[in-house]
């Protein structure tokens, strides 16, 4: 298993480029199932979850050519024949977003067998709302040896009010509704930019969708979709992670190729902390410390669905909170059990207590290097951020979590002055 070795103390200086959004790319790749034509996706990030989705689609009979190294990271997907509409457990267990193929598979082939996702480090994460929605659209679903098998001759449009806001649930049912008979109206939908990105691709494929990005989405089902070309949005979570990297190290960093419009809640909080941000069209310059003067101040956060403060930025913001003056409360409202980075931050010298859904961070604490363990994707990023300001050399184990969602993370950080290197397992095992 690879490790990162990080030596803290350097301010990050220069320009760092943001890649395409993993969480947009995953549903967009699944959307290719809806047509027998070729779908071309640009700006696909080179991360492990994308490789997992490639495996998932090819195991069903799709042709997928990931175009890394080619201009625009252009990826071609053709699902002319889906000979085996099954999402196997071996793949689903490593990536819960595999459940995104459920809706498009039933819509296209009339049958889907998808392994039930198992437990997850950051909470139960059920898919009951995907299932309930598909049943409302006329699918029959049975459970069979750890798999759920869904069938429908042709899905029918339905009026669905989501009990709870779910991002992939909204995306899954949106894809299913594009090929359903008649109109679907979904209420209490997720408004995340990733839903809007998917809707833009589906529209380019011939779907009739209104209201994506708002809480009510209307879809007029069509009988067939066709191929399309689409460029994936920049990754707002990667961009946010770099903004915090610039702020925590007292650097002067230009976070380039991002979409500032998607970062409103984080920008507001960083400004409240006293971080200087210059927001451009597709870049944000972040400065703090040094020439900016003054200490960073604490600012409380509470995670919410978009456009609120993203749960996927909570762990990284907590690393920053260890370095601000005063007390920060961090309330996690989306997932239970998403404080696994806390114990590791405490081992590095942070002063954090947890009570229920709220963590209280008392700053400012000098952080010390330690051997720490990554527990999930965003927790890993939080530990790297802490290590960038820790005294000495921190060793982060299990960085495969980070590789699921950050493209060339250590290389990008090294390019702006971080001392970070990857160390392979001495026995060469992954
Ligand atoms: C997506 C993102 C993830 C992000 C999360 C919240 C992808 C691939 N992943 O995950 O990075 O952290 O949104 O912004 O886009 N829930 C149910 N039943 C369901 C579905 C969800 O109870 O059928 C609950 C979940 O347990 C959770 C909440 O709803 O408490 C939100 O989950 P959801 O928005 O579905 O997260 P994901 O789509 O899995």
Coordinates of C-alpha atoms and ligand atoms in Angstrom, one line a residue:
X1 CA 0.0 0.0 0.0
X2 CA 1.4 3.4 -1.0
X3 CA 2.2 6.0 1.6
X4 CA 2.8 9.8 1.4
X5 CA 5.7 11.4 3.1
X6 CA 5.0 15.1 3.8
X7 CA 7.4 17.6 5.3
X8 CA 5.6 20.6 6.6
X9 CA 6.5 24.3 6.6
X10 CA 6.5 25.5 3.0
X11 CA 4.0 28.2 1.9
X12 CA 2.4 27.1 -1.4
X13 CA 3.2 29.5 -4.2
X14 CA 2.3 29.6 -7.9
X15 CA -0.5 28.2 -10.0
X16 CA -2.3 24.8 -9.5
X17 CA -4.8 23.5 -12.0
X18 CA -8.1 21.8 -11.1
X19 CA -9.1 18.6 -12.9
X20 CA -12.6 17.5 -14.0
X21 CA -15.1 16.6 -11.3
X22 CA -15.1 12.9 -10.4
X23 CA -18.7 13.2 -9.1
X24 CA -19.9 14.5 -12.4
X25 CA -17.8 12.1 -14.5
X26 CA -19.3 9.0 -12.7
X27 CA -23.0 9.7 -13.5
X28 CA -22.0 11.0 -17.0
X29 CA -20.2 7.7 -17.8
X30 CA -23.3 5.8 -16.5
X31 CA -25.5 7.9 -18.8
X32 CA -23.7 6.4 -21.8
X33 CA -25.7 3.2 -21.0
X34 CA -28.8 5.0 -22.2
X35 CA -27.8 4.9 -25.9
X36 CA -26.2 2.5 -28.3
X37 CA -24.3 5.4 -29.9
X38 CA -20.9 6.7 -28.8
X39 CA -20.7 9.2 -26.0
X40 CA -17.6 11.3 -25.8
X41 CA -16.7 12.9 -22.5
X42 CA -13.9 15.4 -22.0
X43 CA -12.1 16.4 -18.9
X44 CA -12.5 13.0 -17.2
X45 CA -10.1 12.9 -14.2
X46 CA -7.5 10.2 -14.0
X47 CA -8.5 8.8 -10.6
X48 CA -9.3 5.3 -9.4
X49 CA -13.1 5.6 -9.2
X50 CA -13.1 6.3 -12.9
X51 CA -11.0 3.2 -13.6
X52 CA -13.5 1.3 -11.4
X53 CA -16.4 2.6 -13.5
X54 CA -14.6 1.7 -16.7
X55 CA -14.3 -1.9 -15.4
X56 CA -18.0 -1.9 -14.4
X57 CA -19.1 -0.7 -17.9
X58 CA -16.8 -3.1 -19.8
X59 CA -17.9 -6.0 -17.7
X60 CA -21.4 -5.4 -19.0
X61 CA -20.2 -5.4 -22.6
X62 CA -19.5 -1.7 -23.2
X63 CA -16.5 -0.4 -25.1
X64 CA -14.7 2.2 -23.0
X65 CA -11.5 4.0 -24.1
X66 CA -10.2 6.3 -21.4
X67 CA -8.2 9.0 -23.2
X68 CA -5.6 10.0 -20.7
X69 CA -2.7 11.7 -22.3
X70 CA -4.9 12.6 -25.2
X71 CA -6.0 16.3 -25.5
X72 CA -8.8 17.1 -23.0
X73 CA -8.6 13.6 -21.4
X74 CA -11.1 12.6 -24.0
X75 CA -13.0 9.4 -23.2
X76 CA -15.1 7.4 -25.6
X77 CA -17.9 5.1 -24.4
X78 CA -20.0 2.9 -26.6
X79 CA -22.7 0.7 -25.1
X80 CA -23.9 -0.8 -28.5
X81 CA -24.5 -4.1 -26.8
X82 CA -25.0 -4.7 -23.1
X83 CA -24.7 -8.4 -23.0
X84 CA -24.5 -8.7 -19.2
X85 CA -26.4 -6.0 -17.4
X86 CA -25.0 -6.8 -14.0
X87 CA -23.0 -4.7 -11.5
X88 CA -21.0 -7.3 -9.7
X89 CA -20.3 -7.2 -6.0
X90 CA -16.5 -7.2 -6.5
X91 CA -16.9 -3.8 -8.2
X92 CA -19.8 -2.3 -6.2
X93 CA -18.1 -3.0 -2.9
X94 CA -15.1 -0.8 -3.9
X95 CA -17.3 2.1 -5.2
X96 CA -20.8 2.7 -3.9
X97 CA -21.5 5.1 -6.8
X98 CA -21.8 1.9 -8.9
X99 CA -25.5 2.1 -7.9
X100 CA -25.7 4.8 -10.5
X101 CA -26.0 2.2 -13.3
X102 CA -29.2 0.9 -11.8
X103 CA -31.6 3.4 -13.4
X104 CA -30.0 3.6 -16.8
X105 CA -29.7 -0.2 -17.1
X106 CA -33.4 -0.8 -16.5
X107 CA -34.4 2.0 -18.7
X108 CA -32.3 0.7 -21.6
X109 CA -32.4 -3.1 -21.3
X110 CA -35.5 -3.7 -19.1
X111 CA -33.4 -5.6 -16.5
X112 CA -30.6 -4.8 -14.1
X113 CA -28.8 -6.9 -11.5
X114 CA -26.9 -4.7 -9.1
X115 CA -25.1 -5.9 -6.0
X116 CA -26.3 -4.3 -2.8
X117 CA -23.6 -2.0 -1.5
X118 CA -22.2 -3.1 1.7
X119 CA -21.3 -1.0 4.8
X120 CA -19.4 2.2 4.3
X121 CA -16.9 4.0 6.4
X122 CA -18.8 7.2 6.4
X123 CA -22.2 5.9 7.4
X124 CA -24.9 3.5 6.3
X125 CA -25.5 5.1 2.9
X126 CA -28.5 3.1 1.8
X127 CA -30.0 3.2 -1.7
X128 CA -33.6 2.8 -0.6
X129 CA -34.7 6.1 -2.3
X130 CA -33.3 4.9 -5.7
X131 CA -35.3 1.7 -5.3
X132 CA -38.5 3.4 -4.1
X133 CA -38.4 5.8 -7.1
X134 CA -37.8 3.0 -9.6
X135 CA -40.7 1.1 -8.1
X136 CA -42.9 4.2 -8.5
X137 CA -41.9 4.2 -12.2
X138 CA -43.2 0.6 -12.5
X139 CA -40.1 -1.5 -11.9
X140 CA -40.4 -4.8 -10.0
X141 CA -37.5 -5.3 -7.7
X142 CA -36.5 -8.5 -5.9
X143 CA -33.6 -9.3 -3.7
X144 CA -31.6 -12.3 -4.5
X145 CA -28.4 -13.5 -2.9
X146 CA -27.0 -10.0 -2.1
X147 CA -28.2 -8.6 -5.5
X148 CA -31.2 -6.6 -6.3
X149 CA -32.8 -7.5 -9.6
X150 CA -35.0 -4.9 -11.2
X151 CA -37.2 -5.5 -14.2
X152 CA -39.6 -3.3 -16.3
X153 CA -40.9 -3.6 -19.8
X154 CA -40.8 0.1 -20.1
X155 CA -40.6 2.5 -17.2
X156 CA -43.5 4.9 -16.7
X157 CA -43.1 8.6 -15.8
X158 CA -44.0 9.2 -12.2
X159 CA -44.4 12.0 -9.6
X160 CA -41.8 11.4 -7.0
X161 CA -41.1 13.5 -3.9
X162 CA -37.8 12.5 -2.4
X163 CA -38.1 11.8 1.3
X164 CA -34.5 13.1 1.7
X165 CA -32.2 15.0 -0.7
X166 CA -29.9 12.5 -2.4
X167 CA -27.4 13.4 -5.1
X168 CA -26.9 10.0 -6.7
X169 CA -30.5 9.1 -6.1
X170 CA -31.6 12.2 -8.1
X171 CA -29.1 11.4 -10.8
X172 CA -30.1 7.7 -11.0
X173 CA -33.8 8.4 -11.3
X174 CA -33.2 11.3 -13.7
X175 CA -31.4 9.0 -16.1
X176 CA -34.2 6.4 -15.8
X177 CA -36.9 9.0 -16.5
X178 CA -35.3 10.1 -19.8
X179 CA -36.4 6.9 -21.5
X180 CA -39.6 6.4 -19.5
X181 CA -43.1 6.7 -21.1
X182 CA -44.6 10.0 -20.3
X183 CA -43.8 12.8 -17.9
X184 CA -41.9 12.6 -14.6
X185 CA -41.9 15.3 -12.0
X186 CA -39.4 15.0 -9.2
X187 CA -39.5 17.1 -6.1
X188 CA -37.0 17.7 -3.3
X189 CA -34.2 17.0 -5.8
X190 CA -30.5 17.5 -5.1
X191 CA -29.4 20.9 -6.6
X192 CA -25.7 20.0 -6.8
X193 CA -23.7 21.2 -9.9
X194 CA -23.1 17.5 -10.7
X195 CA -26.8 17.0 -11.2
X196 CA -26.8 20.0 -13.6
X197 CA -23.8 18.7 -15.4
X198 CA -25.4 15.3 -15.9
X199 CA -28.6 17.0 -17.2
X200 CA -26.6 19.0 -19.7
X201 CA -25.2 15.7 -21.1
X202 CA -28.6 14.0 -21.2
X203 CA -30.1 17.0 -23.0
X204 CA -27.3 16.9 -25.5
X205 CA -28.2 13.2 -26.0
X206 CA -31.8 14.2 -26.8
X207 CA -33.5 14.1 -23.4
X208 CA -36.2 16.6 -22.5
X209 CA -35.4 18.0 -19.0
X210 CA -36.4 21.2 -17.3
X211 CA -35.4 22.5 -13.9
X212 CA -32.1 20.6 -13.2
X213 CA -30.2 22.6 -10.5
X214 CA -33.5 23.4 -8.8
X215 CA -35.5 21.3 -6.4
X216 CA -38.1 20.4 -9.0
X217 CA -37.1 18.6 -12.2
X218 CA -39.5 17.7 -15.0
X219 CA -38.6 15.1 -17.6
X220 CA -40.6 14.2 -20.7
X221 CA -39.6 10.7 -21.6
X222 CA -38.4 10.0 -25.1
X223 CA -38.2 6.6 -26.9
X224 CA -34.5 6.8 -27.8
X225 CA -31.4 8.8 -27.0
X226 CA -28.4 9.4 -29.2
X227 CA -24.7 10.0 -28.9
X228 CA -23.2 13.3 -27.7
X229 CA -20.0 15.0 -26.7
X230 CA -19.8 16.7 -23.3
X231 CA -17.2 18.5 -21.2
X232 CA -17.2 17.6 -17.5
X233 CA -17.3 20.5 -15.0
X234 CA -14.2 21.4 -12.9
X235 CA -14.0 19.6 -9.6
X236 CA -15.3 22.0 -6.9
X237 CA -14.1 19.8 -4.1
X238 CA -10.5 19.5 -5.5
X239 CA -10.6 23.3 -6.0
X240 CA -11.8 23.8 -2.5
X241 CA -9.0 21.6 -1.1
X242 CA -6.4 23.7 -2.9
X243 CA -7.9 26.9 -1.6
X244 CA -7.5 25.5 1.9
X245 CA -4.0 24.4 1.1
X246 CA -3.1 27.9 0.1
X247 CA -4.7 29.4 3.2
X248 CA -3.3 27.0 5.7
X249 CA 0.2 27.3 4.5
X250 CA 0.2 31.1 4.4
X251 CA 0.8 30.9 0.7
X252 CA -0.1 32.8 -2.4
X253 CA -1.8 30.3 -4.7
X254 CA -3.6 30.7 -8.0
X255 CA -6.2 27.9 -8.2
X256 CA -6.8 27.8 -11.9
X257 CA -9.4 26.2 -14.2
X258 CA -12.1 26.1 -11.5
X259 CA -15.7 27.3 -11.4
X260 CA -15.9 29.9 -8.6
X261 CA -19.8 29.9 -8.9
X262 CA -19.8 26.4 -7.4
X263 CA -17.7 27.4 -4.4
X264 CA -19.9 30.1 -2.8
X265 CA -20.3 28.6 0.6
X266 CA -16.6 27.8 1.0
X267 CA -15.5 31.2 -0.3
X268 CA -17.8 32.9 2.3
X269 CA -16.3 30.9 5.1
X270 CA -12.7 31.4 4.1
X271 CA -13.3 35.2 3.9
X272 CA -14.9 35.0 7.4
X273 CA -11.6 33.4 8.5
X274 CA -9.7 36.4 7.1
X275 CA -8.3 34.6 4.1
X276 CA -7.8 37.0 1.1
X277 CA -9.5 35.7 -2.1
X278 CA -9.4 37.3 -5.5
X279 CA -12.1 35.6 -7.5
X280 CA -11.8 35.6 -11.3
X281 CA -13.8 34.0 -14.1
X282 CA -12.2 30.6 -13.8
X283 CA -9.6 31.0 -11.2
X284 CA -9.2 32.1 -7.5
X285 CA -6.1 33.6 -6.0
X286 CA -5.8 32.7 -2.3
X287 CA -3.5 34.5 0.1
X288 CA -3.0 34.4 3.8
X289 CA -0.4 35.0 6.4
X290 CA 2.9 36.8 5.6
X291 CA 2.2 39.9 3.6
X292 CA -1.5 39.6 4.3
X293 CA -0.8 40.1 8.0
X294 CA -3.0 39.1 10.9
X295 CA -3.9 35.7 12.2
X296 CA -6.7 33.6 10.7
X297 CA -9.9 33.6 12.7
X298 CA -12.3 30.8 13.6
X299 CA -15.5 30.5 11.6
X300 CA -18.2 27.8 12.4
X301 CA -19.5 25.5 9.7
X302 CA -22.5 23.3 9.3
X303 CA -22.7 21.0 6.3
X304 CA -25.8 21.2 4.2
X305 CA -26.9 20.1 0.7
X306 CA -25.8 22.4 -2.1
X307 CA -25.7 25.4 -2.1
X308 CA -24.8 25.0 1.6
X309 CA -21.4 24.1 2.9
X310 CA -20.4 20.7 1.3
X311 CA -19.9 17.7 3.5
X312 CA -17.1 16.8 1.1
X313 CA -15.2 19.8 2.4
X314 CA -15.8 19.3 6.1
X315 CA -12.6 17.3 6.9
X316 CA -10.4 19.7 5.0
X317 CA -12.0 22.8 6.7
X318 CA -11.4 21.1 10.0
X319 CA -7.6 20.9 9.3
X320 CA -7.7 24.7 8.7
X321 CA -9.7 25.2 11.9
X322 CA -6.8 23.8 13.9
X323 CA -4.8 26.7 12.6
X324 CA -7.2 29.6 13.3
X325 CA -7.4 31.7 16.4
X326 CA -10.5 30.8 18.6
X327 CA -13.0 28.0 18.7
X328 CA -14.6 26.5 15.6
X329 CA -17.7 24.3 15.7
X330 CA -18.1 21.9 12.8
X331 CA -21.5 20.3 12.5
X332 CA -22.0 17.3 10.1
X333 CA -25.6 17.1 9.0
X334 CA -25.3 14.8 5.9
X335 CA -23.5 11.7 7.1
X336 CA -23.3 10.0 10.4
X337 CA -19.8 8.9 11.3
X338 CA -17.9 11.3 9.2
X339 CA -15.4 12.4 11.8
X340 CA -12.8 9.7 11.3
X341 CA -10.1 12.2 10.5
X342 CA -10.5 13.7 14.0
X343 CA -8.6 11.0 15.9
X344 CA -5.7 11.3 13.5
X345 CA -5.7 15.1 13.7
X346 CA -5.6 14.8 17.5
X347 CA -2.6 12.5 17.2
X348 CA -0.9 15.4 15.3
X349 CA -1.6 17.8 18.2
X350 CA -5.0 19.2 17.3
X351 CA -7.4 20.0 20.2
X352 CA -10.8 18.6 19.1
X353 CA -13.7 17.1 21.0
X354 CA -16.8 15.5 19.5
X355 CA -20.3 15.5 20.8
X356 CA -22.9 13.9 18.6
X357 CA -22.8 15.5 15.1
X358 CA -20.6 18.4 16.3
X359 CA -16.9 18.7 16.6
X360 CA -15.4 21.6 18.5
X361 CA -11.9 22.6 17.4
X362 CA -9.8 24.8 19.7
X363 CA -7.1 26.7 17.8
X364 CA -4.5 27.5 17.2
X365 CA -2.6 24.3 17.9
X366 CA 1.0 23.7 16.7
X367 CA 0.8 20.4 14.7
X368 CA 3.5 17.8 14.9
X369 CA 4.3 15.1 12.4
X370 CA 3.1 11.6 13.1
X371 CA 2.3 8.3 11.4
X372 CA -1.3 8.6 10.4
X373 CA -3.9 6.5 8.7
X374 CA -6.3 7.7 5.9
X375 CA -9.8 6.4 6.4
X376 CA -11.7 7.8 3.5
X377 CA -11.2 10.0 0.5
X378 CA -11.8 13.5 2.0
X379 CA -10.3 12.5 5.4
X380 CA -7.1 11.7 3.5
X381 CA -7.0 15.2 2.0
X382 CA -7.5 16.7 5.5
X383 CA -4.5 14.9 6.8
X384 CA -2.3 16.0 3.9
X385 CA -3.4 19.6 4.7
X386 CA -2.5 19.2 8.3
X387 CA 0.8 17.6 7.4
X388 CA 1.7 20.6 5.2
X389 CA 1.9 22.8 8.4
X390 CA 3.1 20.2 10.8
X391 CA 6.6 20.3 12.3
X392 CA 8.6 17.5 10.7
X393 CA 7.8 14.6 8.4
X394 CA 4.3 13.0 8.5
X395 CA 3.8 9.6 7.0
X396 CA 0.3 9.0 5.7
X397 CA -0.7 5.4 5.2
X398 CA -3.5 4.0 3.0
X399 CA -3.4 6.8 0.4
X400 CA -5.4 4.6 -1.9
X401 CA -8.4 6.3 -0.4
X402 CA -7.1 9.6 -1.8
X403 CA -6.3 8.1 -5.2
X404 CA -10.0 7.3 -5.6
X405 CA -10.8 11.0 -6.2
X406 CA -7.7 13.3 -6.5
X407 CA -5.8 13.4 -9.8
X408 CA -2.0 13.5 -9.4
X409 CA -2.5 15.1 -6.0
X410 CA 1.1 14.9 -4.8
X411 CA 2.5 16.0 -8.1
X412 CA 0.2 19.0 -8.3
X413 CA 1.1 20.0 -4.7
X414 CA 4.8 19.5 -5.4
X415 CA 4.5 21.9 -8.3
X416 CA 3.6 24.7 -6.0
X417 CA 6.3 24.0 -3.4
X418 CA 4.9 21.3 -1.1
X419 CA 7.4 18.7 0.1
X420 CA 5.4 15.6 -0.5
X421 CA 6.4 12.3 -2.1
X422 CA 4.8 8.9 -2.6
X423 CA 6.4 5.8 -1.2
X424 CA 5.4 2.5 -2.7
X425 CA 5.1 -0.6 -0.5
X426 CA 8.5 -2.2 -0.1
X427 CA 6.9 -5.5 -1.3
X428 CA 5.3 -3.8 -4.3
X429 CA 1.8 -4.6 -3.2
X430 CA -1.0 -2.1 -3.7
Ligands
LIG1 C1 -22.8 12.1 -3.2 C2 -21.4 12.3 -3.5 C3 -20.6 12.3 -2.2 C4 -21.2 13.4 -1.3 C5 -22.6 13.2 -1.1 C6 -23.3 14.3 -0.3 C7 -21.1 11.1 -5.6 C8 -20.6 10.0 -6.4 N1 -20.9 11.1 -4.3 O1 -22.9 10.8 -2.5 O2 -19.2 12.6 -2.5 O3 -20.5 13.3 0.0 O4 -23.3 13.1 -2.4 O5 -23.0 15.5 -0.9 O6 -21.7 12.0 -6.2 N2 -29.7 8.5 1.6 C9 -30.7 7.7 2.0 N3 -31.3 6.8 1.1 C10 -30.9 6.8 -0.2 C11 -29.8 7.7 -0.6 C12 -29.2 8.5 0.4 O7 -31.1 7.6 3.2 O8 -31.4 6.0 -1.0 C13 -29.1 9.4 2.6 C14 -27.6 9.1 2.9 O9 -27.4 8.1 3.8 C15 -27.1 10.4 3.4 C16 -27.9 11.4 2.6 O10 -29.1 10.7 2.1 O11 -27.3 10.6 4.7 C17 -27.3 12.0 1.4 O12 -26.7 11.0 0.6 P1 -26.5 11.2 -1.0 O13 -26.7 12.6 -1.4 O14 -27.3 10.1 -1.6 O15 -25.0 10.8 -1.1 P2 -24.4 10.1 -2.4 O16 -25.2 10.5 -3.6 O17 -24.1 8.7 -2.1

